[in-house]
Amino acid sequence: MAKTLKKAVLSSSKGLYHLEFEDLDIRPLLGKVSLLNVKLIADTNVYKQLQREENAPQTIYTIKIEFIQIRGINQWNYFQNKTLAIENIIIHRPHVKILKNQLVVQKKNHIKKDLYDIISPIFKETVVSSIKATEGSVFYELINTKSQKSYLKANNFSLLVDGLRLNKPSEEDTSRLFYSDNIRFIVNHYQLRLPDSLNTIKFDQLQLSTQDSSILVTNFNLQPRFEQYLYAKAAGKQTDRLDLKIDSSNVRGIHFRTLLFDEKLIIEQADFSGLQLYAFRDKRVPMKNEKAKVLVHELLKNTTFPILVQYATIRNSRVDYEEFAPKGISPGTIFFSSLNAQFKNITNNESAEQKNMLVNVSSYFMGVGELKTEFIFPISKSDHTFRVTGSLGRMDLRVVNKAVESLAMVKLKTGRVNHLDFDIKANNIRSSIKMKFLYSNLVVTVLDPETGEKKGLASTLLNALILDSDNPLTGKAPRKANATFARNQQKQIFNFLWKTLYQGIKRSIGIDQEDENKLKKLSDKYAKKSRQKNKTERKREQKLKRAQYDL
């Protein structure tokens, strides 16, 4: 029996695969077979020869299994009908390596043999009620047509297969993946250090079901390996440190067959609940001269792998962004709570009926101001202009002091947003904004960039001569602002939009480019005076110390 099995594998694979095992235990009366330390190994010399003949498969496997037990074998079915009927198969500690090399050339008339064609000389039909694999690991390597390598690794997985049936009709049954009623793939306590060595991916459990066309992930975490003030130093450049947690990720309507055989990702719906993103950037760390960053939606459009996500949601989430300014005293923070979002038609398929990707987001800015935003991104690769519109409801402006005191060196003494509307049009290089910002009782305090203390004269001049305390002013129509902004090519879309909004806000409260130049000169003047004052005080302290020493 052992020789027959090995010969069958060698023959059906044209010498490519060898089957090895240490022990074969057959108990015909019990209908049970056990194998110990099973190995399925590809012969590299044969594979190279098949490559030269252009008959090699693009995918090869290496499989090692500690123990296999086959139970409930119906022998009479085999002798009468050449049907292999098995109740269940137990596989313990399988280790699978899969290499797919898209550079392998195959003849145009190359005919791929289906699994049934390979085993049909031995079994006319194979039926297995259930297969269970435990404590497994899988390593998948892909070499694409551009010689680029990508990897996927999973340890501690379980595999459950229900209702496997392999016969002639099953070859044409597209409703069952891999000839089975259902395949469940479960990974527990997953952890992977990313290639950059700066971050680790973790999750508690992943459950995949081919019957439900779904993947469920619980407690996903993209976790930085360095604390916030060491992260950029470890990276060797100024960069964003992202700490992402998602309580539940439920992806449904996955077209697994299309993904595996046509290499296209189609998802009907994805829901993410309890997302928490904390982003931090330390601007005291120098930037590196790097290539311009491609905006996120442009990355999707440029991806050669076809993607379509019909609908996706984010619910009950929160985003925090913290930044330490180059000359700041402490970091500034903004956040968006109770965040919910809907995504429609997220794709890079230019022939899709809908010509735009749509994203609608609602949240509470700094926990109090209701913010609603709509993003419209074109799908066409030749169209780079996208649009962002939104509105902000009533809120006390003093809550943004957590951000502006450190980042803009001002403090909002009083002020209230009554309503704000904005309309941004942008491409990869530049943006323009139209804004209607209605507010009242705006009073600003200018802070010293070195000490953080109030600059009395500068504050008085700013409020009296430059800022408009209200919009609309008494007896006048509401002002509308227009502004433009040139994108920093090394920054991503969040920074781009925030800086564009900031330009609109400055113009709305009465600060134009000339005023900005005046404020900068004023700030530099006071900074110089502050440094001279500190220098004088240090000299005075040194003199006092020397006098005390002489006494």
XYZ file of C-alpha atoms in Angstrom:
551
model
C 0.000 0.000 0.000
C 2.835 2.400 0.869
C 4.526 1.797 -2.481
C 1.203 2.194 -4.315
C 0.533 5.584 -2.705
C 4.012 6.919 -3.435
C 3.880 5.661 -7.005
C 0.436 7.246 -7.556
C 1.659 10.672 -6.371
C 4.838 10.469 -8.465
C 2.921 9.385 -11.578
C 0.035 11.867 -11.313
C 2.461 14.819 -10.835
C 4.745 13.710 -13.719
C 7.564 13.170 -11.257
C 7.283 16.660 -9.732
C 6.166 15.559 -6.258
C 7.454 12.847 -3.943
C 5.375 11.473 -1.069
C 7.251 10.388 2.035
C 6.119 9.129 5.445
C 7.655 7.234 8.350
C 4.831 4.884 9.243
C 1.606 3.642 7.643
C -0.887 1.855 9.902
C -3.863 0.237 8.128
C -6.753 -1.340 10.040
C -9.197 -2.583 7.407
C -11.782 -3.994 9.820
C -12.065 -0.618 11.558
C -11.884 1.326 8.294
C -8.991 3.348 9.670
C -5.628 4.461 8.259
C -2.909 6.464 10.074
C 0.243 8.061 8.680
C 3.138 9.558 10.645
C 5.442 12.431 9.566
C 4.060 12.846 6.080
C 5.941 14.968 3.520
C 4.964 16.118 0.036
C 8.086 17.552 -1.556
C 8.638 19.089 -4.988
C 11.675 17.859 -6.943
C 13.533 21.058 -7.936
C 15.370 19.354 -10.808
C 12.122 18.114 -12.324
C 10.578 21.567 -11.832
C 13.472 23.239 -13.677
C 13.091 20.756 -16.519
C 9.343 21.472 -16.726
C 10.157 25.196 -16.795
C 12.486 24.679 -19.753
C 9.687 22.788 -21.499
C 7.205 25.538 -20.531
C 5.023 22.916 -18.842
C 5.723 23.876 -15.235
C 2.863 25.025 -12.977
C 3.146 28.562 -11.621
C 2.353 27.303 -8.113
C 4.295 24.653 -6.213
C 3.725 23.273 -2.705
C 5.794 21.859 0.115
C 3.707 20.127 2.794
C 4.800 18.529 6.060
C 2.273 16.905 8.401
C 3.036 15.414 11.789
C 0.093 13.024 11.865
C -2.866 12.049 9.634
C -5.726 9.781 10.634
C -8.447 8.683 8.213
C -11.583 7.189 9.754
C -14.728 5.532 8.452
C -13.401 4.246 5.123
C -16.131 2.403 3.217
C -14.166 -0.367 1.519
C -17.155 -2.033 -0.167
C -17.985 1.203 -1.978
C -14.531 1.164 -3.489
C -14.665 -2.463 -4.645
C -18.179 -2.089 -6.073
C -18.127 1.438 -7.554
C -14.497 2.636 -7.315
C -15.818 5.301 -4.920
C -13.690 6.476 -1.986
C -16.085 7.295 0.867
C -14.592 8.570 4.154
C -16.323 9.835 7.316
C -13.545 12.138 8.509
C -9.877 13.004 8.186
C -7.853 14.392 11.097
C -4.676 16.318 10.224
C -2.400 17.404 13.082
C 0.222 20.159 12.692
C 0.316 20.664 8.943
C 3.011 23.060 7.701
C 2.373 24.334 4.193
C 4.631 26.429 1.949
C 3.119 27.822 -1.238
C 5.166 29.556 -3.939
C 3.383 31.239 -6.833
C 5.727 32.575 -9.501
C 3.958 34.564 -12.210
C 7.230 34.768 -14.164
C 6.987 31.069 -15.023
C 6.195 30.858 -18.741
C 3.641 28.318 -19.917
C 2.868 27.201 -23.449
C -0.171 28.814 -25.031
C -1.681 25.355 -25.500
C -0.740 24.300 -21.969
C -3.652 22.368 -20.470
C -4.062 22.462 -16.706
C -5.186 19.161 -15.310
C -8.034 19.342 -12.834
C -7.813 17.393 -9.608
C -10.484 14.967 -10.777
C -8.536 14.203 -13.973
C -5.544 13.306 -11.816
C -7.320 10.921 -9.438
C -10.055 9.555 -11.749
C -7.949 6.555 -12.865
C -7.957 5.477 -9.189
C -11.316 6.779 -7.868
C -14.408 7.613 -9.926
C -15.725 9.603 -6.974
C -14.293 10.812 -3.677
C -16.594 11.775 -0.784
C -15.330 12.998 2.599
C -17.869 14.104 5.226
C -15.404 16.267 7.170
C -11.749 17.227 7.339
C -10.182 18.854 10.381
C -6.656 20.297 10.501
C -5.265 21.726 13.757
C -2.195 23.688 14.906
C -1.156 24.405 11.350
C 1.038 27.018 9.700
C 1.091 28.367 6.155
C 3.638 30.509 4.305
C 2.629 32.015 0.959
C 5.097 33.733 -1.365
C 4.074 35.542 -4.542
C 6.497 36.663 -7.259
C 4.586 38.913 -9.643
C 5.291 39.720 -13.289
C 7.546 42.623 -12.190
C 9.720 40.279 -10.054
C 8.337 41.902 -6.901
C 7.945 39.585 -3.919
C 5.180 39.607 -1.321
C 4.580 37.280 1.600
C 1.752 36.074 3.803
C 2.277 33.961 6.892
C -0.153 32.452 9.391
C 0.585 30.263 12.397
C -1.697 28.356 14.724
C -4.516 27.952 12.204
C -7.366 25.447 12.132
C -9.075 24.245 8.965
C -12.534 22.643 8.860
C -13.900 21.262 5.586
C -17.486 20.022 5.304
C -18.994 17.930 2.516
C -16.098 17.414 0.129
C -17.303 15.691 -3.049
C -15.057 15.176 -6.058
C -16.562 13.702 -9.221
C -17.091 14.703 -12.850
C -20.065 17.077 -12.183
C -18.208 18.787 -9.306
C -15.581 20.095 -11.747
C -18.217 22.384 -13.281
C -20.030 23.317 -10.043
C -19.026 26.947 -9.400
C -21.220 27.214 -6.274
C -18.788 25.089 -4.231
C -15.218 26.198 -3.645
C -12.625 23.425 -3.776
C -15.413 20.849 -4.193
C -16.703 21.493 -0.648
C -19.961 22.668 0.937
C -18.014 24.864 3.347
C -14.421 25.612 4.262
C -13.717 27.349 7.554
C -10.264 28.752 8.181
C -9.523 29.987 11.716
C -6.380 31.749 12.969
C -5.986 32.515 16.684
C -3.651 35.005 18.401
C -1.887 36.143 15.237
C 1.187 38.352 15.360
C 3.409 39.561 12.509
C 6.260 42.066 12.558
C 6.069 44.156 9.399
C 9.091 44.429 7.065
C 9.820 48.002 8.243
C 10.519 46.578 11.759
C 8.684 49.587 13.191
C 5.230 48.052 13.534
C 3.509 44.810 14.445
C 0.127 43.493 13.311
C -1.916 41.534 15.840
C -5.420 40.146 16.162
C -7.194 37.758 18.500
C -8.994 35.692 15.876
C -9.719 35.493 12.155
C -12.602 33.360 10.886
C -13.115 32.683 7.173
C -16.136 30.846 5.760
C -16.569 30.026 2.069
C -20.245 29.164 2.599
C -20.979 32.613 4.063
C -18.400 34.302 1.765
C -17.150 36.122 4.863
C -14.125 36.997 6.998
C -14.500 38.130 10.615
C -11.524 39.590 12.521
C -11.699 40.480 16.220
C -9.425 42.909 18.066
C -7.135 43.912 15.211
C -4.177 46.090 16.202
C -1.487 47.848 14.162
C 0.935 48.456 17.022
C 4.112 50.588 16.870
C 7.156 48.950 18.434
C 8.538 52.254 19.740
C 6.929 54.852 21.999
C 5.927 58.123 20.398
C 9.096 60.173 20.992
C 11.452 57.378 19.870
C 9.513 56.202 16.813
C 10.778 58.804 14.299
C 14.343 58.408 15.558
C 14.072 54.633 15.005
C 12.732 55.305 11.508
C 15.591 57.717 10.854
C 13.242 60.423 9.570
C 10.166 62.462 10.413
C 7.128 60.245 9.889
C 3.666 59.495 11.258
C 3.389 56.990 14.075
C 0.045 55.173 13.752
C -1.575 53.112 16.480
C -4.728 51.508 15.041
C -7.244 49.310 16.859
C -10.454 47.809 15.455
C -12.768 45.848 17.744
C -14.576 44.021 14.947
C -14.013 43.763 11.172
C -16.753 41.903 9.310
C -16.254 41.479 5.560
C -19.118 39.824 3.651
C -19.875 38.907 0.075
C -16.264 38.063 -0.777
C -15.995 36.489 -4.230
C -13.414 33.876 -3.238
C -13.475 32.069 -6.578
C -12.813 35.328 -8.454
C -10.014 36.178 -6.016
C -8.261 32.822 -6.279
C -8.686 32.036 -9.971
C -9.105 35.439 -11.661
C -6.967 37.440 -9.201
C -9.627 40.099 -8.677
C -10.825 41.269 -5.260
C -14.582 41.840 -5.095
C -16.250 42.580 -1.742
C -19.945 43.369 -1.419
C -19.841 44.829 2.097
C -17.326 45.505 4.868
C -18.171 46.778 8.363
C -15.619 48.042 10.894
C -16.781 48.725 14.436
C -14.939 50.370 17.317
C -12.059 51.766 15.263
C -9.572 53.876 17.218
C -6.703 55.611 15.430
C -4.040 57.568 17.276
C -1.585 59.345 14.961
C 1.478 61.232 16.183
C 4.149 63.230 14.342
C 7.250 64.710 15.940
C 8.235 67.654 13.749
C 11.401 68.245 15.751
C 12.907 65.286 13.867
C 14.280 66.427 10.464
C 12.535 65.466 7.241
C 14.367 63.408 4.634
C 14.416 64.350 0.972
C 12.158 61.643 -0.370
C 10.035 61.104 -3.432
C 6.662 62.795 -3.499
C 4.013 60.751 -1.704
C 1.106 59.536 -3.788
C -2.257 60.385 -2.220
C -4.197 57.383 -0.880
C -6.926 57.362 -3.536
C -4.309 57.706 -6.275
C -2.477 54.672 -4.868
C -5.682 52.663 -5.268
C -6.133 53.845 -8.859
C -2.544 52.906 -9.721
C -2.818 49.409 -8.231
C -2.681 46.783 -10.990
C -4.634 44.267 -8.883
C -8.362 44.825 -9.667
C -10.333 45.869 -6.548
C -14.002 46.573 -5.925
C -15.570 47.217 -2.517
C -19.223 47.949 -3.188
C -20.083 49.292 0.274
C -18.256 49.718 3.577
C -18.967 51.323 6.937
C -17.051 52.526 9.988
C -19.118 52.797 13.180
C -18.612 54.098 16.726
C -15.038 55.176 16.135
C -12.538 57.864 17.074
C -9.491 59.483 15.457
C -6.836 61.473 17.374
C -3.994 63.404 15.763
C -1.154 64.786 17.886
C 1.769 66.833 16.612
C 4.862 68.312 18.245
C 5.800 71.530 16.402
C 9.509 72.168 15.590
C 9.743 74.892 18.253
C 6.779 73.804 20.332
C 6.691 73.541 24.112
C 4.231 70.635 24.144
C 2.279 68.643 21.516
C -0.987 69.919 20.053
C -3.990 67.607 19.696
C -7.189 67.439 17.688
C -9.683 64.575 17.724
C -12.910 63.387 16.132
C -15.260 61.349 18.320
C -18.447 59.352 17.568
C -17.124 58.923 14.053
C -19.239 57.075 11.481
C -18.461 56.704 7.772
C -19.934 55.161 4.631
C -17.865 54.198 1.568
C -19.424 53.455 -1.817
C -17.908 52.057 -5.003
C -14.283 51.871 -3.841
C -12.605 50.569 -6.984
C -9.850 50.973 -9.571
C -12.054 49.666 -12.383
C -12.325 52.533 -14.871
C -15.121 50.766 -16.769
C -17.424 50.740 -13.711
C -20.882 52.283 -14.160
C -20.319 54.752 -11.317
C -17.483 57.133 -12.198
C -16.693 58.284 -8.646
C -15.794 56.808 -5.280
C -17.919 58.331 -2.520
C -17.119 58.696 1.190
C -19.463 60.307 3.748
C -18.168 60.948 7.273
C -19.934 62.308 10.363
C -18.214 62.986 13.701
C -17.901 65.442 16.582
C -14.863 67.687 16.227
C -13.109 67.965 19.598
C -16.090 66.047 20.993
C -18.543 68.957 20.656
C -18.865 70.325 17.089
C -20.959 68.226 14.705
C -18.878 67.783 11.542
C -20.260 66.312 8.307
C -17.987 65.718 5.315
C -18.357 64.239 1.826
C -15.426 63.110 -0.339
C -15.776 62.538 -4.088
C -12.815 60.830 -5.803
C -12.774 60.174 -9.568
C -12.012 56.605 -10.687
C -10.445 57.592 -14.002
C -6.640 57.531 -13.942
C -6.541 60.634 -16.119
C -8.732 62.681 -13.740
C -6.863 63.817 -10.613
C -9.314 66.440 -9.313
C -11.246 65.449 -6.217
C -13.747 67.363 -4.120
C -14.409 67.625 -0.379
C -17.428 69.454 1.054
C -18.553 69.756 4.650
C -20.147 71.676 7.488
C -19.409 72.279 11.171
C -22.146 73.058 13.694
C -22.185 75.266 16.817
C -19.309 74.936 19.261
C -17.216 76.897 21.745
C -13.916 77.742 20.056
C -11.948 77.508 23.285
C -11.955 73.694 23.024
C -9.449 73.913 20.137
C -6.831 75.506 22.414
C -5.399 71.991 22.858
C -4.237 72.292 19.263
C -3.637 75.978 18.529
C -1.685 76.852 21.695
C 1.118 74.489 20.658
C 0.850 74.530 16.870
C -0.051 78.186 16.156
C 1.156 79.801 19.418
C -2.196 81.508 20.019
C -4.915 81.004 22.604
C -8.596 81.614 21.976
C -9.788 83.665 24.936
C -13.406 83.714 23.711
C -15.230 82.750 20.536
C -18.047 80.651 19.208
C -18.705 78.879 15.906
C -22.271 79.479 14.758
C -21.879 77.618 11.475
C -19.147 76.759 8.978
C -19.460 75.503 5.367
C -16.554 74.639 3.091
C -16.019 73.387 -0.452
C -12.556 72.153 -1.466
C -11.411 71.232 -4.958
C -7.950 69.729 -5.189
C -5.528 67.620 -7.176
C -2.141 66.122 -6.307
C -0.451 69.530 -6.289
C -2.810 72.349 -5.308
C -6.150 73.023 -3.645
C -8.692 75.821 -3.599
C -11.330 76.432 -0.939
C -14.541 78.392 -0.616
C -15.621 78.948 2.986
C -18.475 80.578 4.860
C -17.486 80.787 8.528
C -20.045 82.404 10.847
C -18.725 83.096 14.332
C -19.046 85.573 17.199
C -17.023 87.235 19.998
C -13.599 86.090 18.768
C -10.741 87.276 21.027
C -7.238 85.854 20.582
C -4.178 85.881 22.846
C -0.744 85.682 21.188
C 1.751 83.431 23.019
C 5.525 83.693 23.254
C 6.955 80.687 21.267
C 9.760 80.172 23.805
C 7.934 80.601 27.118
C 4.292 80.068 26.185
C 3.380 83.256 28.056
C 0.978 85.931 26.807
C 2.264 88.719 24.545
C 0.126 91.612 25.701
C 0.896 94.227 23.037
C 0.855 91.720 20.159
C -2.498 90.360 21.342
C -3.990 93.845 21.554
C -2.756 94.787 18.066
C -3.996 91.525 16.556
C -7.509 91.826 18.006
C -7.835 95.573 17.368
C -6.274 95.980 13.930
C -6.394 92.623 12.097
C -9.014 90.167 13.351
C -12.736 90.603 12.812
C -14.422 89.678 16.095
C -17.650 88.592 14.415
C -18.975 87.318 11.105
C -21.256 88.897 10.120
C -20.289 92.240 11.590
C -23.213 94.351 12.834
C -25.224 95.690 9.920
C -23.180 93.878 7.268
C -23.680 90.768 5.136
C -21.762 87.589 6.075
C -18.262 87.436 4.606
C -17.173 84.542 2.396
C -13.559 83.522 1.992
C -11.578 82.091 -0.922
C -8.067 80.686 -0.562
C -5.553 78.375 -2.228
C -2.826 76.105 -0.892
C 0.177 74.362 -2.479
C 0.549 70.825 -1.151
C 3.711 69.641 0.600
C 4.496 66.659 -1.652
C 5.903 64.661 1.253
C 2.632 64.803 3.222
C -0.538 62.766 2.865
C -4.144 63.796 2.285
C -5.026 64.548 5.931
C -2.277 67.174 6.197
C -3.204 68.555 2.767
C -6.872 69.066 3.683
C -6.131 70.444 7.160
C -3.727 73.062 5.764
C -6.309 74.007 3.108
C -8.996 74.461 5.792
C -6.540 76.498 7.859
C -6.041 78.890 4.925
C -9.808 79.309 4.631
C -10.209 79.989 8.357
C -7.453 82.632 8.360
C -9.038 84.464 5.452
C -12.473 84.203 7.089
C -11.370 85.895 10.328
C -9.644 88.734 8.456
C -6.025 87.589 8.114
C -4.705 88.001 4.555
C -1.179 87.345 3.263
C -0.018 90.866 4.114
C -1.298 90.472 7.678
C 0.512 87.116 7.958
C 3.779 88.778 6.968
C 3.223 91.536 9.561
C 2.444 88.951 12.263
C 5.576 86.982 11.393
C 7.751 90.104 11.673
C 6.060 90.981 14.948
C 6.576 87.463 16.261
C 10.266 87.447 15.220
C 10.766 90.841 16.881
C 9.290 89.705 20.189
C 11.180 86.406 20.012
C 14.442 88.378 19.615
C 13.556 90.657 22.536
C 12.649 87.619 24.631
C 16.022 85.982 23.888
C 17.886 89.215 24.754
C 15.892 89.533 27.964
C 16.687 85.950 28.936
C 20.352 86.494 28.139
C 20.442 89.638 30.327
C 18.750 87.783 33.186
C 21.241 84.891 32.950
C 24.172 87.366 33.137
C 22.599 89.046 36.183
C 22.192 85.657 37.908
C 25.838 84.772 37.177
C 27.023 88.108 38.688
C 24.964 87.469 41.844
C 26.453 83.995 42.198
C 30.015 85.341 41.857
C 29.274 88.119 44.394
C 27.926 85.538 46.846
C 31.033 83.408 46.303
C 33.365 86.416 46.966
C 31.561 87.146 50.207
